[in-house]
Coordinates of C-alpha atoms and ligand atoms in Angstrom, one line a residue:
X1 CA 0.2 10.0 27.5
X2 CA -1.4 6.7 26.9
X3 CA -1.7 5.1 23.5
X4 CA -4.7 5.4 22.1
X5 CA -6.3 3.5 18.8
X6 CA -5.0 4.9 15.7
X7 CA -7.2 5.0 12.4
X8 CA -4.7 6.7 10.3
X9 CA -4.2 6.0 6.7
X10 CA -0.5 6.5 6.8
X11 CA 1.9 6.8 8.0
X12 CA 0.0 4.4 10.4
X13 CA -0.5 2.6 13.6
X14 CA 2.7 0.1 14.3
X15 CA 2.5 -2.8 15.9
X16 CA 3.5 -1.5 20.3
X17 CA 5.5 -4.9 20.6
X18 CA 7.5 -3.7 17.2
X19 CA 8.3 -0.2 18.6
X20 CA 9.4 -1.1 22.0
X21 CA 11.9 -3.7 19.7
X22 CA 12.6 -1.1 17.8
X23 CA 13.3 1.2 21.0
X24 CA 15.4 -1.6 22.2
X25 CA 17.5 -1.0 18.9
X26 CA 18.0 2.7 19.3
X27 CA 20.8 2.9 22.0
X28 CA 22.9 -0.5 20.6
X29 CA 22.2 -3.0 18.0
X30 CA 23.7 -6.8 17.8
X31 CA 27.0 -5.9 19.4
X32 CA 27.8 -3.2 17.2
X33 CA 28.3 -0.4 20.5
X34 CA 26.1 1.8 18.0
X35 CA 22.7 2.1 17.6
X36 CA 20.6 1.0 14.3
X37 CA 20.5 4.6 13.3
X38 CA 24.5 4.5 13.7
X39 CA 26.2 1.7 11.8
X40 CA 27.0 1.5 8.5
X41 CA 24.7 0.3 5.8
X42 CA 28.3 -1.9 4.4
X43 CA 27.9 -3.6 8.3
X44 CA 27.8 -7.6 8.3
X45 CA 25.2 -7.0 10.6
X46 CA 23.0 -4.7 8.8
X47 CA 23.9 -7.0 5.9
X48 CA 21.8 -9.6 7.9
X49 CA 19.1 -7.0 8.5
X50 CA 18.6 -6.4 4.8
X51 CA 18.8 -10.2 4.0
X52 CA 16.3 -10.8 6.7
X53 CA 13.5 -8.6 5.3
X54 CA 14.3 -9.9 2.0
X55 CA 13.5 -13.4 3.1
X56 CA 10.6 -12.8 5.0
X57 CA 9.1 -10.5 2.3
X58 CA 9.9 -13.6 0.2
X59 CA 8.4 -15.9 2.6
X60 CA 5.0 -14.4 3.6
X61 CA 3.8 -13.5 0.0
X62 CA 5.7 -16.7 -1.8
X63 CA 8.0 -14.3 -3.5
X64 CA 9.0 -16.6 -6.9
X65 CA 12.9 -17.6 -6.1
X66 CA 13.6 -15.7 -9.5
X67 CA 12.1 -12.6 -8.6
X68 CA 14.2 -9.5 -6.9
X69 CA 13.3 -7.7 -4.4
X70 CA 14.2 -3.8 -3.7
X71 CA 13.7 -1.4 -0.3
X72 CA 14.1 2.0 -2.1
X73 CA 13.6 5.6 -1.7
X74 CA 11.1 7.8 -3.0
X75 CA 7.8 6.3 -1.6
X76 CA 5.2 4.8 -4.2
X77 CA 5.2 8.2 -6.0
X78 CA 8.3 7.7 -7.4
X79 CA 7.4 3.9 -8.5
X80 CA 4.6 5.8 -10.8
X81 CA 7.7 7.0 -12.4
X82 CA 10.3 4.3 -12.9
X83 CA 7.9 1.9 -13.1
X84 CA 7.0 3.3 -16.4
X85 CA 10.6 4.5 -17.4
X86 CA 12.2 1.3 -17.2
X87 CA 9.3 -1.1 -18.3
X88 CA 8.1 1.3 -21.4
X89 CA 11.3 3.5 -21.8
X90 CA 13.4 1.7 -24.3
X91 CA 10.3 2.7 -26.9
X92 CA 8.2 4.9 -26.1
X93 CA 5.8 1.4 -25.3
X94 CA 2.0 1.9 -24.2
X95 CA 0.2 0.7 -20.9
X96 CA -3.2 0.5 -19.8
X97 CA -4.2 1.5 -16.7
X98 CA -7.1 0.8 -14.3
X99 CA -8.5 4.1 -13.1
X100 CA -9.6 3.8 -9.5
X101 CA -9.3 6.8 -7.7
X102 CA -6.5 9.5 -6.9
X103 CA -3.7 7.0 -6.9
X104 CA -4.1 5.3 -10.0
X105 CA -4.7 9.1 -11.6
X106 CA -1.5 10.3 -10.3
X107 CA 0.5 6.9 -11.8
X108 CA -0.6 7.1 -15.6
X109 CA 0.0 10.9 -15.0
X110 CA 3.2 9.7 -14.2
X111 CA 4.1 7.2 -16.5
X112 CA 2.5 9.1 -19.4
X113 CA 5.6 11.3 -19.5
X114 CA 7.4 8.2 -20.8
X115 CA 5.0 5.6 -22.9
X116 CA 1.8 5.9 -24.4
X117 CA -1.0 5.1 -21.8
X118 CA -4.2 4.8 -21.8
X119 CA -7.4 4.2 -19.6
X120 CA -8.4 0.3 -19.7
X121 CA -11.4 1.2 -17.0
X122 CA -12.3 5.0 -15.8
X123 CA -14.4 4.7 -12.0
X124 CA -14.6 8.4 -12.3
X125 CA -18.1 7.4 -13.6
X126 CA -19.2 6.2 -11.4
X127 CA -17.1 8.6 -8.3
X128 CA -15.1 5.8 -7.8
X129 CA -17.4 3.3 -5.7
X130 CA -16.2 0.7 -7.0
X131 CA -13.4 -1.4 -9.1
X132 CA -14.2 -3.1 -12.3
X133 CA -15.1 -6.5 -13.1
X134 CA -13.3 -8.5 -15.5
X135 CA -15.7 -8.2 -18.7
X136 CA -15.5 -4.2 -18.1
X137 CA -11.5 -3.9 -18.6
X138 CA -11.0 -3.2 -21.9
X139 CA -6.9 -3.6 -23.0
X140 CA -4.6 -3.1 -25.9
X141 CA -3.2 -6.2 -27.3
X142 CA 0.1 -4.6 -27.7
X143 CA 0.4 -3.2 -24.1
X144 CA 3.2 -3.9 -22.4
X145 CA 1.3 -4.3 -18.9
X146 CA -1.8 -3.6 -16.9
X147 CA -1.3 -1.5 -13.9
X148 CA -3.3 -1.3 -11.0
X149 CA -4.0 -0.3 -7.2
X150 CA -4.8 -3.2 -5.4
X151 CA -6.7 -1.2 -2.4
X152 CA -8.0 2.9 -3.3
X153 CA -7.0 4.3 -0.1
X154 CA -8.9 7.4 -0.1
X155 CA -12.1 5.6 -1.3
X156 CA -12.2 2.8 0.1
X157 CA -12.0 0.3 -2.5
X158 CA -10.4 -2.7 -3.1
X159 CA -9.7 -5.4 -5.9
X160 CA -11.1 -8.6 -4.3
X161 CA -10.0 -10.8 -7.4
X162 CA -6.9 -9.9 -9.6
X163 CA -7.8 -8.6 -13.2
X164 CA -6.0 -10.7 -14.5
X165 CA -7.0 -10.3 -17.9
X166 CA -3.9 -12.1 -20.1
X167 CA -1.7 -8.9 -19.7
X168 CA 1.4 -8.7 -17.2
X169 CA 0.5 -7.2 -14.7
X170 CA 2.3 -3.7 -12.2
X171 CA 0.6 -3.2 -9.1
X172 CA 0.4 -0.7 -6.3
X173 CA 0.1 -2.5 -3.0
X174 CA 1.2 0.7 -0.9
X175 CA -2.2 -0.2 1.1
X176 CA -2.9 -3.3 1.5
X177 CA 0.4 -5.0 1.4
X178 CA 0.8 -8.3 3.8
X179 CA -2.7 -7.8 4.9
X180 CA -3.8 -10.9 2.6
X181 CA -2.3 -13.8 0.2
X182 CA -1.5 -12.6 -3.5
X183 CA -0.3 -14.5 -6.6
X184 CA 2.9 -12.9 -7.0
X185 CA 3.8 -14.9 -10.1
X186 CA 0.9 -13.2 -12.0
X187 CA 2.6 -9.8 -11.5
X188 CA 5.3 -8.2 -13.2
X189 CA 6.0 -5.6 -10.6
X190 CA 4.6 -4.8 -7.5
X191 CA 5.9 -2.1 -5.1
X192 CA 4.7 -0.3 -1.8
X193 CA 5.3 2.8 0.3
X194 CA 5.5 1.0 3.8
X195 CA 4.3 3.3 5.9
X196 CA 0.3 1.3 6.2
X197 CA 1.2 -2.0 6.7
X198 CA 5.0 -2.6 6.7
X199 CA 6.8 -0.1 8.7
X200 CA 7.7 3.7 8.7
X201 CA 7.7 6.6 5.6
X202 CA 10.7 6.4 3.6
X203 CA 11.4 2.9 2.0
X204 CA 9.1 1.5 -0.7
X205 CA 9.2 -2.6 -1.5
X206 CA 9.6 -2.9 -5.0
X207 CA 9.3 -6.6 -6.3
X208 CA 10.2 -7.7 -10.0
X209 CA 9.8 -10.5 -11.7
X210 CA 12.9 -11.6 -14.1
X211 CA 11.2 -9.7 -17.2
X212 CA 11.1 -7.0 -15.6
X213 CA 14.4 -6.6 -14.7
X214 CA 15.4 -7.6 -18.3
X215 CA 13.2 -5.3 -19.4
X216 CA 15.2 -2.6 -17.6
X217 CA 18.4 -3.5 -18.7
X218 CA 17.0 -3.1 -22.7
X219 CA 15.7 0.1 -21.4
X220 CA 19.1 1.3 -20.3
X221 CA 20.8 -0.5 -23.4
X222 CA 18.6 1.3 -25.5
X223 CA 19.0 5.2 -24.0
X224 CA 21.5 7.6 -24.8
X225 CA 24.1 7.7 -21.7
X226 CA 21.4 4.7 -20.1
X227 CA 19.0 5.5 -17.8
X228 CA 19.4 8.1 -14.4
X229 CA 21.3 5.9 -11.8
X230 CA 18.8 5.8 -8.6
X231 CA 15.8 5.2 -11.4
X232 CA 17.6 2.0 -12.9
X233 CA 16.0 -1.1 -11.8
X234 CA 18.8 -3.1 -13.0
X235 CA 21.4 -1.1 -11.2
X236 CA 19.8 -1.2 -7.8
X237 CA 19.2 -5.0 -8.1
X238 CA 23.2 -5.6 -8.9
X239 CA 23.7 -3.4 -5.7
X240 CA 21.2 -5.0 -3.6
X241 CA 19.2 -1.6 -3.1
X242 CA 22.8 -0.1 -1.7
X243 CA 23.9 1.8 -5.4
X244 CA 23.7 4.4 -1.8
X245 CA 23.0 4.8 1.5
X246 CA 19.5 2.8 1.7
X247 CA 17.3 3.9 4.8
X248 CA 18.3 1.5 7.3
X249 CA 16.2 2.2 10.4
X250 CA 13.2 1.8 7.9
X251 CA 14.3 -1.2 6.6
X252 CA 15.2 -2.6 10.0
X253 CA 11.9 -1.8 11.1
X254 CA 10.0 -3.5 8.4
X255 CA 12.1 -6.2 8.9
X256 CA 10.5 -6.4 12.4
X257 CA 7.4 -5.8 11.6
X258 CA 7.5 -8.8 9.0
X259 CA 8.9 -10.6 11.6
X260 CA 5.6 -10.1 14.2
X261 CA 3.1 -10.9 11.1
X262 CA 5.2 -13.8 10.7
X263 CA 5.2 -14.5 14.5
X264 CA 1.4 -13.8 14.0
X265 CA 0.2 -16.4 11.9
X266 CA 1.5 -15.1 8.3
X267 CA -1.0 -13.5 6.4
X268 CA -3.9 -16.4 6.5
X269 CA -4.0 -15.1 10.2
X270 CA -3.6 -11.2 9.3
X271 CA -6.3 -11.8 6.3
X272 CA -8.7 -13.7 8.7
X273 CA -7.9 -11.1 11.4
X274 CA -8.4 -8.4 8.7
X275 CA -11.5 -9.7 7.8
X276 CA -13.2 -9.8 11.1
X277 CA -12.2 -5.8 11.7
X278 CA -13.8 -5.1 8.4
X279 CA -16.8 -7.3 8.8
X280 CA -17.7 -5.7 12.6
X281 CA -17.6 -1.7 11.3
X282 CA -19.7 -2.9 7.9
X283 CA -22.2 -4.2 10.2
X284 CA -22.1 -1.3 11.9
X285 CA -22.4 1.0 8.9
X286 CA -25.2 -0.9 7.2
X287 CA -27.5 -1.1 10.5
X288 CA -28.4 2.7 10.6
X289 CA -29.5 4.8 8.1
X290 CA -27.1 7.4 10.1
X291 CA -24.0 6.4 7.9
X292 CA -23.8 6.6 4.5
X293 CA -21.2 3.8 3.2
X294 CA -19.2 5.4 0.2
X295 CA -18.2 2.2 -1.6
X296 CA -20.3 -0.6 -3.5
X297 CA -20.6 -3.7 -1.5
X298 CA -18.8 -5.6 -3.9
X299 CA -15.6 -3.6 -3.8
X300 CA -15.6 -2.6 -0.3
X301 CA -11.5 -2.6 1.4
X302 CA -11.2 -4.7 3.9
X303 CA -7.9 -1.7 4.5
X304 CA -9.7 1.7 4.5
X305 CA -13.4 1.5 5.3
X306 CA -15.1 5.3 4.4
X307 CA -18.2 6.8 4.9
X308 CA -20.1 9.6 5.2
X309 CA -23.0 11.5 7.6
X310 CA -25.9 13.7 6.7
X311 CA -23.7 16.9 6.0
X312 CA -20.6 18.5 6.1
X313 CA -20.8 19.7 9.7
X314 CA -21.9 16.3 11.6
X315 CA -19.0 14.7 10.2
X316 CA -16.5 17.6 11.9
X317 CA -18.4 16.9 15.0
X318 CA -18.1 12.9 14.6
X319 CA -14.1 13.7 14.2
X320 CA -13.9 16.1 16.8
X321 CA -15.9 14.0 19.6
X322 CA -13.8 10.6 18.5
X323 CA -10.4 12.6 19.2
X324 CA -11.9 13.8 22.6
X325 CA -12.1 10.2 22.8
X326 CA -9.3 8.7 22.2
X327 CA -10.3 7.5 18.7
X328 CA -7.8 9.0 16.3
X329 CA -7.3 9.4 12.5
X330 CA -10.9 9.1 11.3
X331 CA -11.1 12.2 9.0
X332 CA -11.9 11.4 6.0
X333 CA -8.9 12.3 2.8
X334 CA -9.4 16.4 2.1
X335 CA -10.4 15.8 -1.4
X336 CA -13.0 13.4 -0.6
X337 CA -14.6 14.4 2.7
X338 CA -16.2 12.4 5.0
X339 CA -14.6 9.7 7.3
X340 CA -12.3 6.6 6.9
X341 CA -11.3 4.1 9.4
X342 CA -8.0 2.5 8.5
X343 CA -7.9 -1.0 9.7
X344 CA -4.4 -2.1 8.8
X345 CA -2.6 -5.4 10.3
X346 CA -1.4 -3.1 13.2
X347 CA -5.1 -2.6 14.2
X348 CA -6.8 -4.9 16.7
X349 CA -10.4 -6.0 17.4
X350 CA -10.6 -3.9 20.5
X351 CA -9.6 -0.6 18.8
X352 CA -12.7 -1.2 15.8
X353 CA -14.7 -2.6 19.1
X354 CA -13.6 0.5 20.3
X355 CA -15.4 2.6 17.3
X356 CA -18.1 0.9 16.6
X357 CA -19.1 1.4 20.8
X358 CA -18.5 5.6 20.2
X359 CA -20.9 5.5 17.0
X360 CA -23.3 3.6 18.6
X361 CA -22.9 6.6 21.6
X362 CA -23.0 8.9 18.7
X363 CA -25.9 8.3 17.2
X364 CA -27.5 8.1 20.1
X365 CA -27.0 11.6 21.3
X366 CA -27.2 13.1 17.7
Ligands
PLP1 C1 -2.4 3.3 -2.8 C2 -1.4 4.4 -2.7 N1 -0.4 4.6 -3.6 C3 0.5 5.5 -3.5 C4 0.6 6.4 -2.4 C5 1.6 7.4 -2.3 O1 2.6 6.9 -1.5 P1 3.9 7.8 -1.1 O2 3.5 8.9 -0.2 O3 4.8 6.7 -0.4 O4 4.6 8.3 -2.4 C6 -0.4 6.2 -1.4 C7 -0.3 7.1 -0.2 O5 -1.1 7.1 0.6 C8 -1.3 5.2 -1.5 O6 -2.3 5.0 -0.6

């Protein structure tokens, strides 16, 4: 069977030219007389592989040379977690949190089980349309950071500016990763699940600045017996993210897919590239009353663009008909409903061409 375009929110569409290199991997790798999947994470030349991503990570979002960067286990879920636990866990220490939708509600969850957080802005107001500006984002002086998802996945919002309102700040890139420039310096953490925009399920990119990783080591200091091994920040940075067996096909595979952004343009192409995806299907959605856009103009994600029909059923028959057409992932998230195109780097012009040309059809006929 044919590829086809693939809308998926994640795990997502890759990159063909990445997978066949990947495929080229499989059978031997560099000499070894193994495959990827076969040699030892302890291997000079997966040592090189790890290195590699590190740099180019580094490289394409102008990593600070003092920051460290982890592939880990887990997925973004567990970053809710030991984000919190090492940053707030020597003390009990409060957050605040930017409440954007399902993700940032599962993370204070989360890290509420170790500090004291709170709510800094609540979208559920306003059924999550939309991110806050600035002057709505209302911190604690004594919080230790301000944690937020830079693109709402299921929504279909986006931060377009930082909120950088004079606290550190912990982000959750998970979906919009590499897909634009960030100031990394402003951020005390940031980490990623990679399966949207940097590889496969099953290694998350966890970067920390120098207080962060201070922070963790007070953290263990300060708790009885220190803190669980494969939730020490500290720990995995002294081991290089090898304290165990780290996944090494995914991080061989981000590695390559790093290394076709990079081959790309770096991420002013991918952002300008990015851009053009999102602007065609918004044009789209705002030329027909026949879709209903779910998020505020303002806030719209360039990463996951959503939107609704005039009921229930017309949107099963939108999904249903794109399948039969080769269009795949478009079905809405099943708490929210509706659809959601997810334009990630891996996405080209032709596919949302593509889209755009079936709900032109679509509407048409309906
Ligand atoms: C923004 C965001 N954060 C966190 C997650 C959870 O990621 P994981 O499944 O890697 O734990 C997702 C998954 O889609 C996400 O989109």
């Amino acid at each position: 069977m044919a590829r086809t375009p693939n809308f998926a929110a994640g795990p997502a569409a890759l990159p063909l030219a990445v997978i066949e290199r990947l495929q080229g991997a499989l059978p031997e790798f560099a000499g070894q007389g193994a495959g990827i999947m076969e040699i030892s994470h302890r291997s000079a030349a997966f040592d090189d592989v790890l290195t590699s991503a590190k740099a180019r990570l580094a490289s394409l979002l102008g990593v600070p040379d003092d920051y460290a960067i982890l592939f880990l286990q887990g997925g973004a879920s567990m970053q809710f977690y030991m984000s919190a636990l090492n940053l707030l866990g020597d003390s009990c220490a409060p957050a605040d949190f930017l409440l954007t939708g399902t993700w940032s509600t599962k993370a204070i969850k989360e890290a509420g089980r170790v500090g004291a957080v709170q709510g800094a802005w609540d979208g559920k107001s306003v059924a999550y349309k939309r991110v806050p500006r600035p002057d709505e984002i209302t911190v604690r002086s004594e919080a230790r950071y301000l944690h937020y998802t830079s693109n709402n996945t299921i929504y279909g919002t986006q931060f377009h500016t930082l909120p950088d309102v004079g606290l550190p700040l912990v982000a959750d890139l998970s979906s919009d990763i590499c897909s634009r420039a960030i100031d990394v310096s402003k951020h005390a953490l940031l980490y990623a699940g990679a399966q949207k925009n940097l590889g496969p399920s099953g290694v998350t990119a966890v970067i920390l600045s120098p207080w962060a990783v201070e922070q963790s080591r007070r953290t263990a200091k300060a708790r009885q017996g220190g803190l669980p091994s494969m939730l020490d920040y500290g720990l995995m940075v002294d081991k290089n993210s090898m304290f165990n067996t780290p996944n090494t096909f995914g991080i061989f595979a981000l590695d390559q897919v790093l290394a076709w952004v990079q081959d790309g343009g770096g991420l002013s192409a991918m952002s300008a590239r990015n851009q053009a995806k999102a602007d065609l299907l918004y044009a789209e959605l705002d030329r027909s009353d026949f879709w209903v856009p779910r998020a505020d103009v303002d806030s719209r994600s360039l990463m996951n663009v959503t939107w609704r029909l005039s009921s229930p059923d017309l949107e099963a028959r939108f999904v249903e008909e794109a399948t039969a057409a080769g269009l795949h992932g478009l079905k809405g998230h099943r708490s929210v409903g509706g659809i959601r195109a997810s334009l990630y780097n891996a996405t080209s012009l032709a596919d949302v061409q593509a889209l755009v040309g079936f709900m032109r059809d679509f509407e048409a006929k309906s």
